[in-house]
XYZ file of C-alpha atoms in Angstrom:
785
model
C -50.540 -7.491 16.129
C -49.278 -4.356 14.331
C -45.509 -3.903 14.322
C -43.839 -0.784 15.607
C -41.329 1.086 13.450
C -37.760 -0.168 13.855
C -38.975 -3.164 15.806
C -36.021 -4.924 17.368
C -33.519 -2.175 16.529
C -31.384 -1.127 19.479
C -30.814 2.596 19.938
C -27.469 4.064 18.826
C -26.217 5.662 22.041
C -22.743 6.651 20.823
C -21.699 8.516 17.664
C -21.112 6.469 14.543
C -17.484 7.058 13.582
C -16.017 6.762 10.083
C -17.112 4.196 7.476
C -18.376 6.954 5.157
C -17.438 5.179 1.954
C -18.728 1.831 3.228
C -22.067 3.347 4.216
C -22.575 5.001 0.843
C -21.601 1.825 -0.992
C -24.129 -0.190 1.013
C -26.889 2.348 0.368
C -26.120 2.151 -3.318
C -26.157 -1.648 -3.266
C -29.421 -1.730 -1.353
C -31.115 0.339 -4.046
C -30.389 -2.433 -6.562
C -29.954 -5.704 -4.647
C -32.456 -7.681 -2.609
C -30.016 -9.811 -0.605
C -26.777 -8.341 0.742
C -24.327 -10.258 2.900
C -21.942 -8.183 5.010
C -19.011 -10.433 5.843
C -16.015 -9.768 8.031
C -14.094 -11.081 10.985
C -15.475 -10.881 14.506
C -15.326 -7.409 16.044
C -14.858 -5.549 12.765
C -18.111 -3.595 13.123
C -20.646 -5.471 11.000
C -23.475 -4.998 13.510
C -22.875 -1.296 14.000
C -22.659 -0.652 10.271
C -25.893 -2.548 9.584
C -27.712 -0.590 12.307
C -26.416 2.688 10.933
C -27.580 1.646 7.476
C -31.030 0.869 8.887
C -31.315 4.358 10.308
C -30.392 5.918 6.984
C -32.939 3.993 4.891
C -35.914 3.931 7.262
C -37.967 6.395 5.210
C -37.402 4.476 1.996
C -39.054 1.465 3.652
C -41.811 3.480 5.342
C -40.318 2.579 8.730
C -40.723 -1.157 8.079
C -37.149 -1.997 9.068
C -36.636 -5.013 11.339
C -33.556 -6.162 13.219
C -33.143 -9.834 14.120
C -30.370 -10.891 16.491
C -29.296 -14.343 15.334
C -26.047 -14.676 17.256
C -27.492 -16.989 19.911
C -29.763 -18.975 17.568
C -28.753 -22.454 16.430
C -31.559 -23.876 14.236
C -33.823 -22.723 11.414
C -36.852 -23.133 13.687
C -35.230 -20.730 16.164
C -34.609 -18.216 13.396
C -38.174 -18.404 12.043
C -39.586 -17.895 15.539
C -37.322 -14.925 16.184
C -38.195 -13.241 12.880
C -41.923 -13.747 13.583
C -41.514 -12.166 17.012
C -39.606 -9.149 15.691
C -41.943 -8.364 12.783
C -45.045 -8.766 14.959
C -46.410 -11.865 13.190
C -48.354 -14.572 15.048
C -46.144 -17.395 16.386
C -45.284 -19.722 13.523
C -42.797 -22.387 12.497
C -43.204 -21.879 8.732
C -41.747 -19.491 6.171
C -45.224 -18.855 4.818
C -46.354 -17.542 8.193
C -43.626 -14.903 8.136
C -44.282 -14.093 4.481
C -47.952 -13.250 5.202
C -46.749 -10.340 7.303
C -43.781 -9.206 5.232
C -45.398 -9.182 1.779
C -47.928 -6.522 2.746
C -45.528 -3.627 2.063
C -41.852 -2.825 1.264
C -39.669 -4.033 4.131
C -36.059 -4.512 5.146
C -35.022 -7.335 7.471
C -31.543 -7.251 8.970
C -30.369 -10.612 10.305
C -27.292 -10.022 12.442
C -24.743 -12.667 13.414
C -26.018 -15.528 11.251
C -23.015 -17.757 11.915
C -24.507 -20.999 13.266
C -24.069 -23.741 10.643
C -27.590 -25.177 11.091
C -29.612 -21.982 10.707
C -30.588 -22.883 7.154
C -30.442 -19.207 6.294
C -29.915 -19.598 2.549
C -33.060 -21.718 2.154
C -35.125 -19.458 4.417
C -34.009 -16.226 2.727
C -34.564 -17.684 -0.739
C -38.156 -18.617 0.126
C -38.893 -15.248 1.717
C -37.549 -13.335 -1.261
C -39.638 -15.514 -3.621
C -42.838 -14.956 -1.644
C -42.311 -11.256 -0.792
C -41.514 -9.251 -3.893
C -40.821 -5.977 -2.053
C -38.673 -7.513 0.685
C -34.951 -6.900 1.019
C -32.641 -8.728 3.393
C -29.277 -7.699 4.834
C -27.314 -10.378 6.681
C -24.152 -10.013 8.730
C -21.940 -13.066 9.190
C -18.350 -14.163 9.303
C -18.747 -16.456 6.295
C -20.648 -16.834 3.039
C -24.224 -18.139 3.078
C -23.954 -19.278 -0.574
C -27.425 -18.134 -1.545
C -27.702 -17.888 -5.316
C -27.480 -14.203 -6.188
C -26.146 -13.028 -2.823
C -24.191 -9.796 -3.047
C -21.181 -9.997 -0.759
C -19.921 -6.836 0.922
C -16.625 -7.480 2.696
C -15.982 -5.241 5.696
C -12.373 -4.800 6.726
C -10.677 -3.155 9.674
C -10.257 0.611 9.922
C -7.103 2.135 8.392
C -4.324 2.623 10.938
C -1.513 5.219 11.037
C 1.506 3.181 9.986
C 4.978 4.738 10.407
C 5.132 5.220 6.623
C 1.793 7.036 6.662
C 2.777 9.337 9.527
C 6.154 10.209 8.012
C 4.834 10.669 4.487
C 1.555 12.438 5.261
C 2.038 14.095 8.614
C 0.629 13.858 12.123
C -2.513 15.878 11.382
C -3.577 13.555 8.562
C -2.874 10.538 10.740
C -4.992 11.936 13.587
C -7.908 12.201 11.133
C -7.899 8.479 10.288
C -11.022 6.545 11.276
C -9.179 4.249 13.698
C -7.730 7.193 15.640
C -11.065 8.993 15.562
C -12.865 5.940 16.983
C -10.239 5.440 19.698
C -10.456 9.091 20.765
C -14.260 9.112 20.688
C -14.351 5.913 22.763
C -11.964 7.376 25.349
C -14.231 10.424 25.596
C -17.093 8.198 26.733
C -15.368 8.069 30.128
C -13.034 11.088 29.869
C -15.084 13.806 28.085
C -12.238 16.337 28.103
C -9.758 14.020 26.366
C -8.106 15.472 23.250
C -5.751 14.019 20.682
C -2.681 16.241 20.461
C 0.763 16.113 18.932
C 2.050 15.296 22.401
C 0.059 12.053 22.750
C -0.250 11.326 19.027
C 2.511 8.711 18.798
C 1.028 6.727 21.695
C -2.413 6.834 20.063
C -0.904 5.718 16.754
C 0.848 2.801 18.469
C -2.403 1.706 20.131
C -4.263 1.834 16.818
C -1.575 -0.203 15.061
C -1.502 -2.836 17.792
C -5.296 -3.217 17.699
C -5.027 -3.677 13.910
C -7.833 -1.129 13.452
C -10.477 -3.581 14.681
C -13.302 -1.512 16.238
C -14.069 -3.873 19.135
C -10.378 -3.863 20.115
C -10.181 -0.078 19.796
C -13.154 0.231 22.162
C -11.511 -2.234 24.550
C -8.316 -0.186 24.362
C -10.308 2.906 25.340
C -11.488 1.111 28.505
C -7.908 0.083 29.282
C -6.825 3.689 28.751
C -8.857 4.680 31.803
C -6.513 2.578 33.922
C -3.175 2.885 32.135
C -3.267 6.157 30.207
C -2.081 6.485 26.607
C 1.641 6.044 27.313
C 1.188 3.074 29.636
C -1.284 1.371 27.315
C 0.977 1.786 24.291
C 3.906 0.361 26.244
C 2.059 -2.669 27.652
C 0.520 -3.504 24.279
C 3.957 -3.245 22.644
C 5.396 -5.582 25.252
C 2.465 -7.996 24.714
C 1.898 -8.002 28.486
C -1.760 -7.034 28.120
C -4.684 -8.887 26.513
C -7.446 -6.574 25.330
C -9.978 -9.428 25.510
C -10.103 -8.712 29.238
C -11.339 -5.182 28.518
C -14.110 -6.020 26.059
C -17.632 -4.925 26.906
C -19.363 -7.034 29.589
C -22.194 -7.450 27.083
C -19.919 -9.407 24.759
C -18.872 -13.022 25.151
C -15.408 -13.370 26.589
C -12.717 -14.522 24.199
C -15.093 -13.873 21.302
C -12.214 -13.448 18.850
C -10.768 -16.866 19.661
C -14.190 -18.506 19.390
C -14.826 -16.900 15.998
C -11.375 -17.961 14.830
C -11.868 -21.576 15.914
C -15.369 -21.765 14.434
C -14.076 -20.449 11.112
C -11.328 -23.075 10.998
C -13.834 -25.837 11.753
C -15.843 -24.883 8.671
C -12.994 -25.351 6.222
C -11.211 -28.515 5.183
C -8.089 -29.916 6.813
C -5.907 -28.905 3.870
C -7.220 -25.342 4.211
C -6.420 -25.247 7.934
C -2.900 -26.489 7.334
C -2.271 -23.840 4.676
C -3.845 -21.099 6.796
C -1.537 -21.647 9.742
C 1.479 -21.391 7.435
C 0.159 -18.226 5.788
C 0.311 -16.581 9.212
C 4.073 -16.341 8.660
C 3.417 -13.478 6.197
C 3.466 -9.978 7.684
C 2.640 -8.299 4.377
C -0.350 -8.724 2.059
C 0.683 -11.592 -0.197
C -0.190 -12.847 -3.657
C -1.290 -16.379 -4.393
C 1.697 -17.043 -6.666
C 4.259 -16.535 -3.903
C 2.100 -18.319 -1.310
C 1.903 -21.332 -3.641
C 5.625 -21.138 -4.400
C 6.466 -21.292 -0.692
C 3.895 -23.731 0.656
C 2.585 -25.719 -2.338
C 5.635 -26.267 -4.550
C 4.322 -23.628 -6.931
C 0.970 -25.326 -7.567
C -1.381 -22.324 -7.813
C -4.222 -24.539 -9.018
C -4.107 -26.582 -5.826
C -3.798 -23.483 -3.622
C -6.633 -21.422 -5.126
C -9.606 -23.481 -3.797
C -8.213 -23.348 -0.254
C -7.680 -19.602 -0.488
C -11.248 -19.122 -1.719
C -12.691 -21.106 1.195
C -10.564 -19.159 3.696
C -11.809 -15.882 2.222
C -15.408 -17.160 2.374
C -15.043 -17.639 6.141
C -13.405 -14.199 6.619
C -10.242 -15.900 7.818
C -8.449 -14.094 4.990
C -9.354 -10.840 3.307
C -8.691 -10.130 -0.360
C -8.192 -6.742 -1.967
C -7.598 -5.957 -5.630
C -4.417 -3.932 -6.198
C -3.732 -3.028 -9.839
C -5.986 -5.853 -10.931
C -4.250 -8.459 -8.764
C -5.748 -9.866 -5.561
C -3.603 -9.516 -2.457
C -4.499 -11.495 0.662
C -4.006 -10.625 4.304
C -4.840 -11.951 7.746
C -6.144 -9.744 10.548
C -3.614 -9.284 13.339
C -5.639 -11.084 16.062
C -6.276 -14.057 13.770
C -2.619 -14.067 12.742
C -1.583 -14.132 16.407
C -3.878 -17.089 17.093
C -2.782 -18.898 13.937
C 0.892 -18.492 14.856
C 0.172 -19.913 18.316
C -1.369 -23.005 16.733
C 1.383 -23.307 14.132
C 4.122 -23.201 16.772
C 2.443 -26.009 18.658
C 2.701 -28.298 15.612
C 5.607 -30.334 14.277
C 5.510 -28.426 10.968
C 6.266 -24.944 12.339
C 10.030 -25.069 11.806
C 9.681 -26.593 8.359
C 7.220 -23.875 7.266
C 9.552 -21.165 8.535
C 12.469 -22.709 6.655
C 10.445 -22.841 3.431
C 9.641 -19.131 3.617
C 13.218 -18.253 4.523
C 14.656 -20.314 1.641
C 12.290 -18.792 -0.926
C 13.016 -15.258 0.277
C 16.758 -15.869 0.094
C 16.339 -17.289 -3.410
C 14.417 -14.198 -4.534
C 17.006 -11.871 -2.989
C 19.822 -13.710 -4.773
C 17.919 -13.483 -8.058
C 17.142 -9.792 -7.568
C 20.854 -9.054 -7.233
C 22.066 -11.329 -10.002
C 19.356 -10.350 -12.517
C 19.371 -6.588 -12.001
C 20.621 -6.081 -15.555
C 17.786 -8.002 -17.205
C 14.073 -7.950 -17.930
C 13.551 -9.224 -14.366
C 14.627 -5.885 -12.899
C 11.173 -4.326 -12.404
C 9.463 -7.553 -11.191
C 12.285 -7.964 -8.666
C 11.794 -4.423 -7.370
C 8.040 -4.954 -7.120
C 8.574 -8.187 -5.192
C 10.953 -6.512 -2.747
C 8.550 -3.601 -2.290
C 5.654 -5.962 -1.586
C 7.493 -8.150 0.920
C 9.464 -5.433 2.686
C 8.449 -6.649 6.155
C 9.525 -10.220 5.442
C 12.813 -9.126 3.856
C 13.541 -6.801 6.784
C 12.896 -9.560 9.310
C 15.071 -11.986 7.350
C 18.049 -9.636 7.024
C 17.735 -8.591 10.665
C 18.005 -12.242 11.653
C 20.771 -13.201 9.209
C 22.989 -10.222 10.011
C 22.837 -10.904 13.766
C 23.456 -14.656 13.518
C 27.214 -15.358 13.277
C 26.877 -18.419 11.062
C 24.621 -16.479 8.629
C 26.467 -13.157 8.659
C 28.441 -13.974 5.489
C 25.205 -14.827 3.651
C 23.649 -11.559 4.880
C 26.554 -9.529 3.505
C 26.380 -11.286 0.135
C 22.665 -10.509 -0.135
C 23.057 -6.891 0.979
C 25.911 -6.238 -1.440
C 24.007 -7.928 -4.246
C 21.081 -5.531 -3.733
C 23.340 -2.515 -4.089
C 21.086 -0.532 -6.424
C 17.878 -1.416 -4.641
C 18.929 0.475 -1.517
C 18.885 3.684 -3.568
C 15.217 3.322 -4.476
C 14.151 3.569 -0.819
C 10.638 2.229 -1.333
C 9.524 2.190 2.303
C 10.407 4.342 5.303
C 12.633 3.683 7.278
C 14.572 1.812 4.589
C 17.380 1.476 3.810
C 18.655 -0.296 6.915
C 21.487 -1.841 4.971
C 24.209 -0.014 6.912
C 22.817 -1.331 10.216
C 22.810 -4.861 8.814
C 26.353 -4.490 7.485
C 27.678 -3.264 10.813
C 25.909 -6.088 12.687
C 27.229 -8.755 10.313
C 30.795 -7.423 10.451
C 30.907 -8.208 14.173
C 31.004 -11.899 13.295
C 34.403 -13.584 13.286
C 33.283 -15.930 10.485
C 33.524 -13.332 7.703
C 36.213 -13.947 5.046
C 38.434 -10.944 4.389
C 37.188 -10.619 0.812
C 33.578 -10.385 2.021
C 34.650 -7.940 4.734
C 36.303 -5.755 2.078
C 33.155 -5.674 -0.047
C 30.995 -4.916 2.990
C 33.190 -1.942 3.980
C 33.019 -0.658 0.409
C 29.248 -1.072 0.372
C 28.945 0.779 3.658
C 30.966 3.655 2.202
C 28.855 3.637 -0.964
C 25.560 3.849 0.950
C 27.010 6.507 3.277
C 27.682 8.661 0.211
C 24.046 8.353 -0.849
C 23.081 9.345 2.698
C 25.278 12.440 2.268
C 27.502 11.216 5.119
C 30.806 11.936 3.370
C 32.913 11.771 6.524
C 31.734 8.261 7.431
C 31.987 7.166 3.804
C 35.607 8.285 3.734
C 36.407 6.484 6.993
C 34.936 3.204 5.743
C 36.704 3.514 2.406
C 40.045 3.992 4.186
C 39.399 0.835 6.220
C 38.609 -1.007 3.003
C 41.779 0.277 1.322
C 43.914 -0.848 4.274
C 42.363 -4.298 4.131
C 42.804 -4.489 0.362
C 46.509 -3.750 0.731
C 46.956 -7.103 2.513
C 44.860 -9.045 -0.022
C 44.831 -9.778 -3.707
C 41.342 -8.403 -4.424
C 39.456 -9.197 -7.583
C 39.379 -6.597 -10.333
C 35.735 -5.756 -9.612
C 36.586 -4.946 -5.989
C 39.451 -2.706 -7.084
C 37.189 -0.921 -9.550
C 34.461 -0.458 -6.965
C 36.968 1.122 -4.564
C 38.148 3.548 -7.240
C 34.561 4.368 -8.124
C 33.603 5.136 -4.506
C 36.688 7.329 -4.193
C 35.403 9.216 -7.232
C 32.005 9.623 -5.593
C 33.580 11.170 -2.515
C 35.730 13.486 -4.617
C 32.617 14.541 -6.525
C 30.736 15.120 -3.276
C 33.554 17.309 -1.934
C 33.636 19.347 -5.141
C 37.028 17.969 -6.245
C 35.862 17.704 -9.848
C 39.225 17.184 -11.576
C 40.097 14.308 -9.228
C 36.593 12.835 -9.602
C 36.892 12.925 -13.407
C 40.209 11.052 -13.228
C 38.719 8.390 -10.928
C 35.649 7.816 -13.093
C 37.757 7.578 -16.237
C 40.128 5.190 -14.486
C 37.195 2.871 -13.747
C 36.755 2.314 -17.463
C 40.498 1.869 -18.044
C 41.088 -0.865 -15.456
C 41.864 -4.189 -17.065
C 38.583 -6.125 -17.071
C 39.466 -9.213 -19.063
C 37.016 -11.959 -18.219
C 35.245 -9.847 -15.578
C 31.550 -8.931 -15.492
C 31.876 -5.248 -14.662
C 28.569 -3.922 -15.912
C 27.467 -2.447 -12.584
C 30.508 -0.240 -11.935
C 30.905 0.776 -15.583
C 27.239 1.648 -16.037
C 27.102 3.962 -13.043
C 30.387 5.539 -14.061
C 28.776 7.077 -17.185
C 26.200 8.910 -15.106
C 28.595 10.347 -12.544
C 31.238 11.217 -15.109
C 28.590 13.109 -17.070
C 27.487 14.883 -13.882
C 31.106 15.794 -13.126
C 31.670 17.208 -16.617
C 28.380 19.086 -16.403
C 29.401 20.613 -13.081
C 32.662 21.684 -14.767
C 30.684 23.291 -17.617
C 31.780 20.767 -20.278
C 28.378 20.213 -21.935
C 29.682 18.386 -24.993
C 31.744 15.974 -22.882
C 28.778 15.360 -20.618
C 26.528 14.731 -23.618
C 28.989 12.167 -25.009
C 28.935 10.283 -21.686
C 25.133 10.390 -21.585
C 24.867 8.913 -25.081
C 27.352 6.158 -24.172
C 25.431 5.528 -20.959
C 22.138 5.195 -22.852
C 23.688 2.658 -25.231
C 25.113 0.743 -22.271
C 21.738 0.618 -20.465
C 19.913 -0.541 -23.571
C 22.513 -3.243 -24.245
C 22.423 -4.559 -20.665
C 18.665 -4.225 -20.079
C 19.041 -1.619 -17.333
C 15.643 0.099 -17.543
C 16.070 1.875 -14.208
C 19.551 3.139 -15.084
C 18.261 4.336 -18.435
C 15.588 6.415 -16.646
C 18.277 8.175 -14.604
C 20.316 8.753 -17.755
C 17.243 10.140 -19.536
C 16.828 12.520 -16.617
C 20.383 13.690 -17.152
C 19.735 14.055 -20.885
C 16.754 16.297 -20.047
C 19.034 18.445 -17.907
C 21.527 18.784 -20.786
C 18.756 19.698 -23.220
C 17.551 22.330 -20.790
C 21.082 23.765 -20.617
C 21.058 23.968 -24.403
C 17.751 25.861 -24.360
C 15.675 22.999 -25.823
C 12.971 23.293 -23.173
C 10.166 21.402 -24.924
C 12.374 18.445 -25.798
C 13.749 18.432 -22.255
C 10.187 18.205 -20.898
C 9.336 15.256 -23.144
C 12.481 13.353 -22.179
C 11.895 14.121 -18.497
C 8.343 12.774 -18.800
C 9.706 9.501 -20.162
C 12.156 9.177 -17.279
C 9.452 9.994 -14.740
C 7.178 7.262 -16.119
C 9.793 4.634 -15.297
C 10.678 6.084 -11.902
C 6.989 6.036 -10.971
C 6.767 2.360 -11.937
C 9.751 1.630 -9.677
C 8.345 3.852 -6.883
C 11.839 5.379 -6.724
C 11.523 8.288 -4.333
C 15.116 9.457 -4.825
C 14.782 9.580 -8.609
C 11.340 11.147 -8.432
C 12.656 13.855 -6.126
C 15.295 14.720 -8.747
C 12.628 14.681 -11.462
C 10.301 16.960 -9.488
C 13.102 19.443 -8.832
C 13.951 19.603 -12.531
C 10.253 19.992 -13.449
C 10.007 22.907 -11.034
C 13.047 24.536 -12.616
C 11.527 24.198 -16.104
C 8.211 25.596 -14.850
C 9.888 28.624 -13.275
C 11.722 29.265 -16.533
C 8.359 29.356 -18.311
C 6.877 31.628 -15.683
C 4.489 28.872 -14.576
C 4.773 29.573 -10.854
C 1.589 27.654 -10.064
C 2.915 24.355 -11.414
C 6.305 25.022 -9.815
C 4.580 25.336 -6.447
C 2.480 22.231 -7.025
C 5.339 19.969 -8.087
C 7.666 21.305 -5.390
C 5.019 20.619 -2.764
C 5.492 16.900 -3.466
C 9.080 16.925 -2.205
C 9.690 15.577 1.298
C 11.031 18.081 3.796
C 14.667 17.570 4.760
C 16.014 14.036 4.418
C 19.444 12.784 3.430
C 20.380 13.127 -0.225
C 23.686 12.703 -2.045
C 25.408 15.954 -3.052
C 24.842 16.738 -6.740
C 26.510 20.158 -7.294
C 24.034 21.019 -10.055
C 22.161 24.309 -9.748
C 18.917 23.068 -11.268
C 18.501 20.432 -8.557
C 20.080 22.233 -5.613
C 17.623 21.965 -2.713
C 18.011 25.703 -2.230
C 15.778 25.960 -5.292
C 12.928 25.002 -2.997
C 13.352 28.262 -1.107
C 13.717 30.177 -4.382
C 10.442 28.722 -5.621
C 8.711 29.620 -2.389
C 10.034 33.170 -2.687
C 8.950 33.435 -6.323
C 5.455 32.065 -5.737
C 4.744 33.432 -2.276
C 3.978 31.460 0.849
C 0.174 31.245 0.560
C -0.034 29.379 -2.803
C 2.793 27.086 -1.752
C 1.076 26.209 1.522
C -2.186 25.585 -0.327
C -0.545 23.275 -2.847
C 1.405 21.485 -0.128
C -1.810 20.699 1.728
C -3.408 19.498 -1.501
C -0.672 16.898 -2.066
C 0.138 16.054 1.540
C -2.198 13.053 1.557
C 0.031 11.130 -0.856
C 3.408 9.433 -0.825
C 6.057 11.091 -3.016
C 5.232 8.903 -6.076
C 1.476 9.342 -5.554
C 1.806 13.090 -5.054
C 3.859 13.491 -8.237
C 1.303 11.439 -10.194
C -1.472 13.601 -8.738
C 0.213 16.892 -9.690
C 1.148 15.729 -13.201
C -2.406 14.541 -13.766
C -3.751 17.952 -12.738
C -1.432 19.537 -15.266
C -2.539 17.131 -18.014
C -6.193 17.819 -17.245
C -5.640 21.571 -17.351
C -3.946 21.252 -20.747
C -6.804 19.045 -21.969
C -9.456 21.509 -20.833
C -7.717 24.385 -22.630
C -7.564 22.453 -25.907
C -11.025 20.856 -26.174
C -14.583 21.328 -24.871
C -15.442 20.132 -21.404
C -16.608 16.522 -21.305
C -19.871 15.249 -19.930
C -20.013 14.058 -16.355
C -20.920 10.597 -15.118
C -24.469 9.799 -13.913
C -23.768 11.048 -10.388
C -22.198 14.258 -11.699
C -18.915 13.555 -9.928
C -16.495 12.104 -12.490
C -15.270 13.380 -15.846
C -15.832 11.220 -18.906
C -12.237 9.973 -18.830
C -12.508 9.121 -15.129
C -15.783 7.293 -15.772
C -14.121 5.396 -18.625
C -11.203 4.354 -16.419
C -13.584 3.508 -13.575
C -15.415 1.061 -15.855
C -12.148 -0.661 -16.736
C -11.262 -0.884 -13.048
C -14.667 -2.534 -12.496
C -13.743 -5.080 -15.180
C -10.700 -6.038 -13.093
C -8.028 -4.456 -15.305
C -4.825 -3.223 -13.687
C -3.225 0.131 -14.488
C -0.828 -1.246 -17.143
C -3.702 -2.934 -18.992
C -5.841 0.218 -18.801
C -2.958 2.306 -20.146
C -2.590 -0.080 -23.088
C -6.353 -0.146 -23.766
C -6.693 3.650 -23.791
C -3.292 4.402 -25.364
C -2.228 6.655 -22.500
C 0.613 6.514 -20.019
C 0.541 4.406 -16.879
C 1.277 7.544 -14.890
C -1.876 9.170 -16.241
C -3.934 6.091 -15.349
C -2.510 6.021 -11.832
C -3.283 9.702 -11.414
C -6.869 9.267 -12.655
C -7.438 6.352 -10.255
C -6.150 8.436 -7.348
C -8.412 11.295 -8.418
C -11.452 8.964 -8.536
C -10.647 7.627 -5.063
C -10.351 11.169 -3.750
C -13.572 12.409 -5.359
C -15.646 9.485 -4.124
C -14.008 9.201 -0.704
C -12.953 5.609 -1.377
C -9.875 3.740 -0.181
C -9.630 0.859 -2.643
C -10.180 -0.114 -6.277
C -12.781 -2.667 -5.192
C -14.954 0.186 -3.894
C -14.673 1.892 -7.295
C -15.722 -1.368 -8.961
C -18.833 -1.695 -6.785
C -19.762 1.953 -7.300
C -19.357 1.777 -11.085
C -21.251 -1.485 -11.462
C -24.285 0.049 -9.754
C -24.360 2.968 -12.198
C -23.605 1.394 -15.544
C -27.273 0.836 -16.352
C -27.894 4.584 -16.242
C -24.743 5.611 -18.125
C -25.524 8.672 -20.291
C -25.069 8.590 -24.038
C -22.530 11.406 -23.808
C -20.205 9.208 -21.828
C -20.796 6.204 -24.068
C -19.682 8.127 -27.121
C -16.161 8.138 -28.550
C -13.426 9.883 -26.623
C -10.005 10.424 -28.133
C -7.280 10.343 -25.501
C -4.254 12.560 -25.659
C -0.995 10.617 -25.696
C 1.191 11.858 -22.872
C 4.953 12.068 -22.885
C 7.862 11.413 -25.144
C 6.182 10.120 -28.217
């Protein structure tokens, strides 16, 4: 019996939404690989993606594309019979019988839902591929089949509009995300006139976040929307009073997510299941080192095999970030895992372990700020923001823990300035909640009031800062405070005087900080910051030589005490002084060095200052284009401390707009609006570097697909080798900032979302790499050398 084209393939009755990068990656893989396994959790869209792929490659296989539904099959005999039926072969119970039909011409067989443990798929596929030299097989499953040579393609959920994304990149960009697009398109199946607007955007974003970007849940949410509307659906999902399983398609098995979850756990070992339930306590993507530290007494070697088996069953997903794998659990699986964990005797103990380790890291981050641990501590806090936020929320509102919360918050004094994640910092909210406790010693209460005033200054809330400082001073009058508390109070008073423009009084306060008797006291934090603000005060007064003296003393202090972050701020100030002296080129080099560090720390406040100063230098050179580009990276509005320095006055933004004209500024703003502040600054600086390169040397050859420059191709290959940005920068003798910018540019050009997609793409093209790209390429060293 002759087969019909696309035998067994169901028709695609609704538009295929998103997954552009995934589709292109799979097409590329299929051109080189004979056996591809698409793995992912239930409901993530494996079936739909495989069907879409089939439609795209039908001509390449002369219409010999076959689709086998294996979801209801349980044995290898069932699978062989089903394949024979789909390809139009005579009934058979042998692999050879199928092979007689398939080896006649090039063919693609898609086996969908091969999850039953007794299907014997690996053995069957291996035999078919051996007997049929022009056959290719694509399998979708929740776990690995462990066929030798299988190429695994992990399919994750669709990106969702997180609050950080919406605030940093805007509503319009968020509405264009695949998860929102799928939700809207699914709603239109029953309400054709439905439109996503700014009015309903926040409700749509909430729905997408609460479905975790899982396509089957987004489609279920669209059905629920017909009953509840966007506002009602967002509210009921937020209140967890609605289960989307009840709105899944009637064609799907009920409670399919729970069944897939339970089947996956059955396929791993008991030790893996125990670890998995505990890992559900993580909100954020986590690294294996911290997971092992919390739940395996630091034994990474014992944890790694369990993590690998959990990834194999799609219970965890892994993504390479700067060469390091980060693991995460899909929201529905996490919900189910937490339910199971809470029903066990070990739930409280696991929670305590995580809490204790987080508290330990927060203590260390505060105590070791002036050390080589500074940057790793910042990176840890940035990674586990959700866990830290939850912990400090709980501690600050629990009377018996309020004192501990205040100690941690005050210890992280500098970290709150970096503001790594919107809506941080919340420190003032935590302080105010903790101060309601009656168990707070007066000394701790004094420090908390001072800290509140300090943060209020950085929020440009001078009135509230003054009120809190007066409360602290009144309390101190009845105590015998330690010298460091006295010094901190004087320093904050100086900040407020500086903010109000009372420069003579501010200078006296900052100088007094250094003159307070400090015998036996560790005063490095107050003294170090004093150099910077005293220099700023003298600069505002026009005393350049006095300001320069303070900057030089501040640099020596930072180097002595290992304050890399503080040194970057002081280097920024040095660049400003050099600019005042007319040494523009030297100022640019010093500013580049400071920006490198601020990018590593993801310090949005410092990077905003750096971008403003870069724009000022560019305007002075007449480079209005770069001024527009770098200014377009700055967030609109926001609370910033008063600085009283013309070069970084936010009114310069309007001056730049006036100098450049509105059209170029709008164009550049749109070009950088897809990035966070650090990413946008990296992107703009990279563009500038590339423009300078192109003006100084011949254009370089392109990669095999004609999309990447030679340098981008070179960096892409190193990404494919698993190197992180620091290692790539060292290998190529260029700055980390330049590497980060190149990686972002590659992602943008290829439409990818992750480094792993770059790695797959590069690996498929290395065999055809042109000689021009293989040849030597001398990089230009960027910045401060």
